[in-house]
Short mmCIF file of N, CA and C in Angstrom, two decimals:
data_model
loop_
_atom_site.label_atom_id
_atom_site.label_comp_id
_atom_site.label_asym_id
_atom_site.label_seq_id
_atom_site.Cartn_x
_atom_site.Cartn_y
_atom_site.Cartn_z
N MET A 1 -3.08 -55.38 35.32
CA MET A 1 -3.62 -54.64 34.17
C MET A 1 -2.59 -54.42 33.12
N PRO A 2 -2.48 -55.22 31.92
CA PRO A 2 -2.25 -55.57 31.01
C PRO A 2 -1.82 -54.09 30.20
N SER A 3 -0.45 -54.29 29.66
CA SER A 3 0.44 -53.13 29.50
C SER A 3 -0.25 -52.55 27.96
N LYS A 4 0.07 -51.11 27.46
CA LYS A 4 -0.34 -50.78 26.08
C LYS A 4 -0.09 -51.69 25.16
N GLN A 5 1.31 -51.40 25.31
CA GLN A 5 1.57 -52.56 23.52
C GLN A 5 1.25 -54.42 24.26
N VAL A 6 1.05 -54.32 25.08
CA VAL A 6 0.57 -55.98 24.59
C VAL A 6 -0.52 -56.26 24.63
N GLU A 7 -1.65 -55.06 24.44
CA GLU A 7 -2.86 -54.62 24.53
C GLU A 7 -2.94 -54.98 22.87
N ASP A 8 -1.83 -53.85 22.24
CA ASP A 8 -2.16 -53.42 20.68
C ASP A 8 -1.98 -55.18 19.94
N VAL A 9 -0.91 -55.99 20.69
CA VAL A 9 -0.33 -56.65 19.86
C VAL A 9 -1.70 -58.10 19.84
N TYR A 10 -1.97 -58.13 20.73
CA TYR A 10 -3.30 -59.01 21.32
C TYR A 10 -4.28 -58.80 19.89
N ASN A 11 -4.35 -57.20 19.98
CA ASN A 11 -5.59 -56.93 19.30
C ASN A 11 -5.28 -56.85 17.87
N ALA A 12 -4.64 -56.84 17.64
CA ALA A 12 -4.14 -56.88 16.26
C ALA A 12 -4.25 -58.32 16.06
N MET A 13 -3.86 -59.50 16.29
CA MET A 13 -3.61 -60.52 15.60
C MET A 13 -5.01 -61.56 15.61
N THR A 14 -4.60 -61.89 14.36
CA THR A 14 -6.52 -62.38 13.78
C THR A 14 -6.09 -63.71 14.15
N PRO A 15 -7.02 -64.70 14.36
CA PRO A 15 -7.03 -65.93 14.67
C PRO A 15 -6.29 -67.11 13.90
N GLU A 16 -6.27 -66.64 12.40
CA GLU A 16 -5.59 -67.05 11.08
C GLU A 16 -3.85 -66.85 11.81
N GLU A 17 -3.64 -65.94 12.49
CA GLU A 17 -1.95 -65.43 12.83
C GLU A 17 -2.11 -66.43 14.32
N ARG A 18 -3.08 -67.00 15.11
CA ARG A 18 -2.59 -67.22 16.12
C ARG A 18 -2.33 -68.64 15.92
N ALA A 19 -2.61 -69.19 14.91
CA ALA A 19 -3.04 -70.85 14.63
C ALA A 19 -1.60 -71.04 13.67
N ARG A 20 -1.04 -70.12 13.06
CA ARG A 20 0.43 -70.29 12.30
C ARG A 20 1.23 -70.32 13.35
N TRP A 21 1.14 -69.54 14.63
CA TRP A 21 2.39 -69.04 15.33
C TRP A 21 2.26 -71.16 15.87
N GLY A 22 1.14 -71.31 15.72
CA GLY A 22 1.52 -72.83 16.49
C GLY A 22 0.63 -72.57 17.65
N ARG A 23 0.71 -71.37 18.47
CA ARG A 23 0.10 -71.31 19.81
C ARG A 23 -0.94 -70.69 19.90
N ARG A 24 -2.19 -71.12 20.93
CA ARG A 24 -3.25 -70.25 20.81
C ARG A 24 -2.52 -69.59 22.01
N HIS A 25 -2.92 -67.81 21.66
CA HIS A 25 -3.06 -66.69 23.04
C HIS A 25 -4.35 -66.71 23.14
N ASP A 26 -4.95 -67.34 24.15
CA ASP A 26 -6.15 -66.64 24.57
C ASP A 26 -6.78 -65.58 25.78
N SER A 27 -5.14 -65.65 26.56
CA SER A 27 -5.47 -64.00 26.90
C SER A 27 -4.32 -63.24 26.81
N VAL A 28 -4.53 -62.11 27.14
CA VAL A 28 -3.60 -60.62 26.96
C VAL A 28 -2.59 -61.08 27.99
N ALA A 29 -2.94 -61.30 29.65
CA ALA A 29 -1.89 -62.20 30.22
C ALA A 29 -0.69 -62.89 29.62
N ASP A 30 -0.92 -63.82 29.50
CA ASP A 30 -0.50 -65.16 28.58
C ASP A 30 0.29 -63.47 27.49
N LEU A 31 0.21 -62.88 26.50
CA LEU A 31 0.91 -62.80 25.66
C LEU A 31 2.08 -61.62 27.37
N GLU A 32 1.38 -60.87 28.16
CA GLU A 32 2.30 -60.02 29.14
C GLU A 32 2.65 -61.00 29.66
N ARG A 33 3.37 -62.53 29.77
CA ARG A 33 4.23 -63.03 30.12
C ARG A 33 4.92 -63.32 29.51
N ARG A 34 5.03 -63.77 27.95
CA ARG A 34 5.34 -63.89 26.87
C ARG A 34 6.45 -63.03 26.93
N LEU A 35 6.10 -61.52 27.26
CA LEU A 35 6.95 -60.65 26.64
C LEU A 35 7.65 -60.08 28.08
N ALA A 36 7.86 -60.27 29.05
CA ALA A 36 8.35 -60.04 30.62
C ALA A 36 9.16 -60.95 30.53
N ALA A 37 9.45 -62.17 30.41
CA ALA A 37 10.06 -63.35 30.10
C ALA A 37 11.17 -63.45 28.67
N ALA A 38 10.28 -62.43 27.59
CA ALA A 38 11.94 -62.00 26.69
C ALA A 38 12.36 -60.33 26.90
N LYS A 39 12.26 -59.82 28.28
CA LYS A 39 12.25 -59.03 28.26
C LYS A 39 13.75 -59.05 29.65
N LYS A 40 13.23 -60.17 30.13
CA LYS A 40 13.99 -60.32 31.13
C LYS A 40 15.36 -61.11 30.79
N ARG A 41 15.05 -62.03 28.93
CA ARG A 41 16.08 -62.70 28.68
C ARG A 41 16.74 -61.71 28.25
N GLU A 42 16.89 -60.57 28.04
CA GLU A 42 17.44 -59.64 27.00
C GLU A 42 18.43 -58.60 28.31
N ALA A 43 17.93 -58.54 29.20
CA ALA A 43 18.75 -57.72 30.60
C ALA A 43 19.66 -58.60 31.01
N ASP A 44 19.12 -59.62 30.85
CA ASP A 44 20.68 -60.75 31.79
C ASP A 44 21.08 -61.05 30.60
N ALA A 45 21.57 -61.14 28.85
CA ALA A 45 22.12 -61.34 28.15
C ALA A 45 23.50 -59.92 28.05
N ALA A 46 21.91 -58.95 28.43
CA ALA A 46 23.05 -57.44 28.65
C ALA A 46 24.33 -57.86 29.41
N ALA A 47 23.47 -58.16 30.29
CA ALA A 47 24.13 -58.43 31.67
C ALA A 47 26.07 -59.20 31.81
N SER A 48 25.32 -59.94 31.10
CA SER A 48 26.68 -61.33 30.31
C SER A 48 27.69 -60.98 29.46
N HIS A 49 27.03 -60.52 28.59
CA HIS A 49 28.37 -60.19 27.47
C HIS A 49 28.12 -59.03 26.68
N CYS A 50 28.68 -58.23 26.16
CA CYS A 50 28.50 -57.15 25.13
C CYS A 50 27.37 -57.27 24.12
N LEU A 51 26.40 -57.22 23.73
CA LEU A 51 25.17 -57.57 22.72
C LEU A 51 25.87 -57.40 21.14
N LYS A 52 26.73 -56.55 21.13
CA LYS A 52 26.86 -55.61 19.56
C LYS A 52 28.04 -57.04 18.92
N CYS A 53 28.32 -57.90 19.61
CA CYS A 53 29.59 -58.33 19.48
C CYS A 53 29.42 -60.06 19.57
N ASN A 54 28.33 -60.10 20.99
CA ASN A 54 28.22 -61.35 21.39
C ASN A 54 28.58 -61.64 22.50
N GLY A 55 29.88 -61.11 22.56
CA GLY A 55 31.03 -61.73 23.83
C GLY A 55 31.87 -62.23 23.12
N ALA A 56 32.24 -61.83 21.93
CA ALA A 56 33.47 -62.47 21.09
C ALA A 56 34.60 -61.03 21.41
N GLY A 57 34.05 -59.80 20.77
CA GLY A 57 35.31 -59.06 21.04
C GLY A 57 35.71 -58.34 19.83
N TRP A 58 35.12 -59.28 19.14
CA TRP A 58 35.37 -58.88 17.64
C TRP A 58 34.13 -59.34 16.80
N PHE A 59 33.96 -58.83 15.29
CA PHE A 59 32.69 -59.29 14.16
C PHE A 59 33.49 -59.07 12.92
N GLU A 60 33.20 -60.19 12.18
CA GLU A 60 33.54 -59.83 10.86
C GLU A 60 32.44 -58.36 10.17
N ASP A 61 33.39 -57.39 9.86
CA ASP A 61 33.43 -56.61 8.66
C ASP A 61 32.69 -56.43 7.73
N THR A 62 31.71 -56.21 7.37
CA THR A 62 30.89 -56.99 6.26
C THR A 62 30.04 -55.28 5.53
N THR A 63 31.02 -54.26 5.46
CA THR A 63 31.05 -53.22 4.66
C THR A 63 31.61 -53.62 3.09
N TYR A 64 30.96 -52.76 2.18
CA TYR A 64 31.19 -53.06 0.90
C TYR A 64 32.55 -53.72 0.44
N ASP A 65 33.83 -52.42 0.87
CA ASP A 65 35.24 -52.86 0.62
C ASP A 65 35.83 -53.84 1.51
N ARG A 66 35.23 -54.32 2.80
CA ARG A 66 35.78 -54.60 3.64
C ARG A 66 35.43 -56.15 3.79
N THR A 67 34.24 -56.92 3.14
CA THR A 67 33.51 -57.83 3.29
C THR A 67 34.78 -58.71 3.99
N GLY A 68 34.68 -59.58 4.93
CA GLY A 68 35.71 -60.91 5.21
C GLY A 68 36.36 -60.67 6.05
N ALA A 69 36.63 -59.25 6.31
CA ALA A 69 37.88 -59.19 7.45
C ALA A 69 36.64 -59.05 8.88
N TRP A 70 38.38 -59.24 9.72
CA TRP A 70 37.40 -59.23 11.20
C TRP A 70 38.15 -57.72 12.19
N ALA A 71 36.81 -56.84 12.66
CA ALA A 71 37.41 -55.30 13.35
C ALA A 71 36.95 -55.99 14.63
N LYS A 72 37.79 -55.30 15.46
CA LYS A 72 37.78 -54.91 16.75
C LYS A 72 36.10 -54.48 17.35
N CYS A 73 35.42 -54.88 17.91
CA CYS A 73 34.10 -54.77 18.28
C CYS A 73 34.63 -52.87 19.37
N GLY A 74 33.50 -52.50 18.91
CA GLY A 74 33.92 -50.63 19.02
C GLY A 74 33.29 -50.11 20.38
N HIS A 75 32.36 -50.97 21.56
CA HIS A 75 31.18 -50.70 22.11
C HIS A 75 32.14 -51.45 22.64
N CYS A 76 32.17 -52.66 22.95
CA CYS A 76 33.12 -52.93 23.95
C CYS A 76 34.49 -53.07 24.52
N HIS A 77 34.97 -52.23 23.61
CA HIS A 77 36.56 -52.38 23.01
C HIS A 77 37.51 -53.64 22.81
N GLY A 78 36.84 -54.51 22.12
CA GLY A 78 37.38 -55.80 22.09
C GLY A 78 37.34 -55.95 23.31
N THR A 79 36.56 -56.08 24.63
CA THR A 79 36.80 -57.52 25.72
C THR A 79 35.56 -58.47 25.55
N GLY A 80 34.45 -57.56 24.92
CA GLY A 80 33.37 -58.81 25.32
C GLY A 80 32.61 -58.34 26.44
N TRP A 81 33.33 -57.71 27.72
CA TRP A 81 32.15 -57.45 28.71
C TRP A 81 31.22 -56.77 28.68
N PRO A 82 30.15 -56.45 28.90
CA PRO A 82 29.20 -55.16 28.97
C PRO A 82 29.69 -54.51 29.40
N ILE A 83 28.53 -53.56 28.18
CA ILE A 83 29.21 -52.36 27.96
C ILE A 83 29.31 -51.04 29.21
N GLY A 84 27.98 -51.85 30.39
CA GLY A 84 28.06 -51.34 31.92
C GLY A 84 30.00 -51.41 32.76
N ARG A 85 30.64 -52.83 32.80
CA ARG A 85 31.11 -52.99 32.97
C ARG A 85 32.59 -52.44 32.09
N VAL A 86 32.92 -51.96 30.81
CA VAL A 86 33.83 -51.35 30.26
C VAL A 86 33.33 -50.25 30.94
N ARG A 87 32.23 -49.73 31.47
CA ARG A 87 32.33 -48.22 31.36
C ARG A 87 32.72 -48.05 32.56
N ARG A 88 32.56 -48.87 34.04
CA ARG A 88 32.70 -48.48 34.87
C ARG A 88 34.63 -48.99 35.59
N VAL A 89 35.12 -49.74 33.99
CA VAL A 89 36.33 -49.54 34.28
C VAL A 89 37.01 -48.23 33.58
N PHE A 90 36.49 -47.82 32.97
CA PHE A 90 36.72 -46.80 32.03
C PHE A 90 37.27 -45.60 33.41
N ASP A 91 36.22 -45.49 34.37
CA ASP A 91 35.99 -44.68 34.71
C ASP A 91 36.77 -44.51 36.51
N ALA A 92 36.71 -45.80 36.47
CA ALA A 92 37.48 -45.71 37.33
C ALA A 92 39.58 -45.56 36.89
N ALA A 93 39.46 -46.22 35.79
CA ALA A 93 40.88 -46.11 35.38
C ALA A 93 41.08 -44.67 35.49
N PHE A 94 40.49 -43.29 34.91
CA PHE A 94 40.70 -42.41 34.98
C PHE A 94 39.69 -41.35 36.00
N ALA A 95 39.82 -41.67 37.11
CA ALA A 95 38.83 -41.05 38.44
C ALA A 95 40.07 -40.17 38.82
N LYS A 96 41.04 -40.20 38.56
CA LYS A 96 42.34 -39.59 39.22
C LYS A 96 43.06 -38.39 38.85
N HIS A 97 42.04 -38.18 37.78
CA HIS A 97 42.65 -37.74 36.73
C HIS A 97 41.39 -36.51 35.98
N VAL A 98 40.28 -36.55 36.93
CA VAL A 98 39.62 -36.37 37.00
C VAL A 98 39.56 -34.56 37.29
N GLN A 99 38.97 -33.33 36.86
CA GLN A 99 39.24 -32.27 38.04
C GLN A 99 37.99 -31.68 38.80
N PRO A 100 37.52 -31.82 39.85
CA PRO A 100 35.94 -31.17 40.13
C PRO A 100 35.76 -29.46 39.31
N LYS A 101 34.87 -29.85 39.07
CA LYS A 101 34.07 -28.56 38.99
C LYS A 101 34.33 -27.58 40.17
N PRO A 102 34.87 -25.96 39.80
CA PRO A 102 34.30 -25.14 41.11
C PRO A 102 34.04 -24.44 41.37
#
């Protein structure tokens, strides 16, 4: 049974849109496979590096007054690691300082 999201996408597409894509999607199952593959790629990327700075730890600031300046990534704290790994490191570092609730 295909997901509601894939079914909606399939029902919204016209034959012209399918032809423009360069590929024919004959079934909802085909779209379901493509969606599952995209979700897996996204999950694999999230497990390997920070998605905000693409693993660099720094990014080019584009705010109006700082365009071109390099800023440290606030999500991974400049490490380039995935967010889950950064949180585990912080949790381990501060575990001895955490007071148990009475």
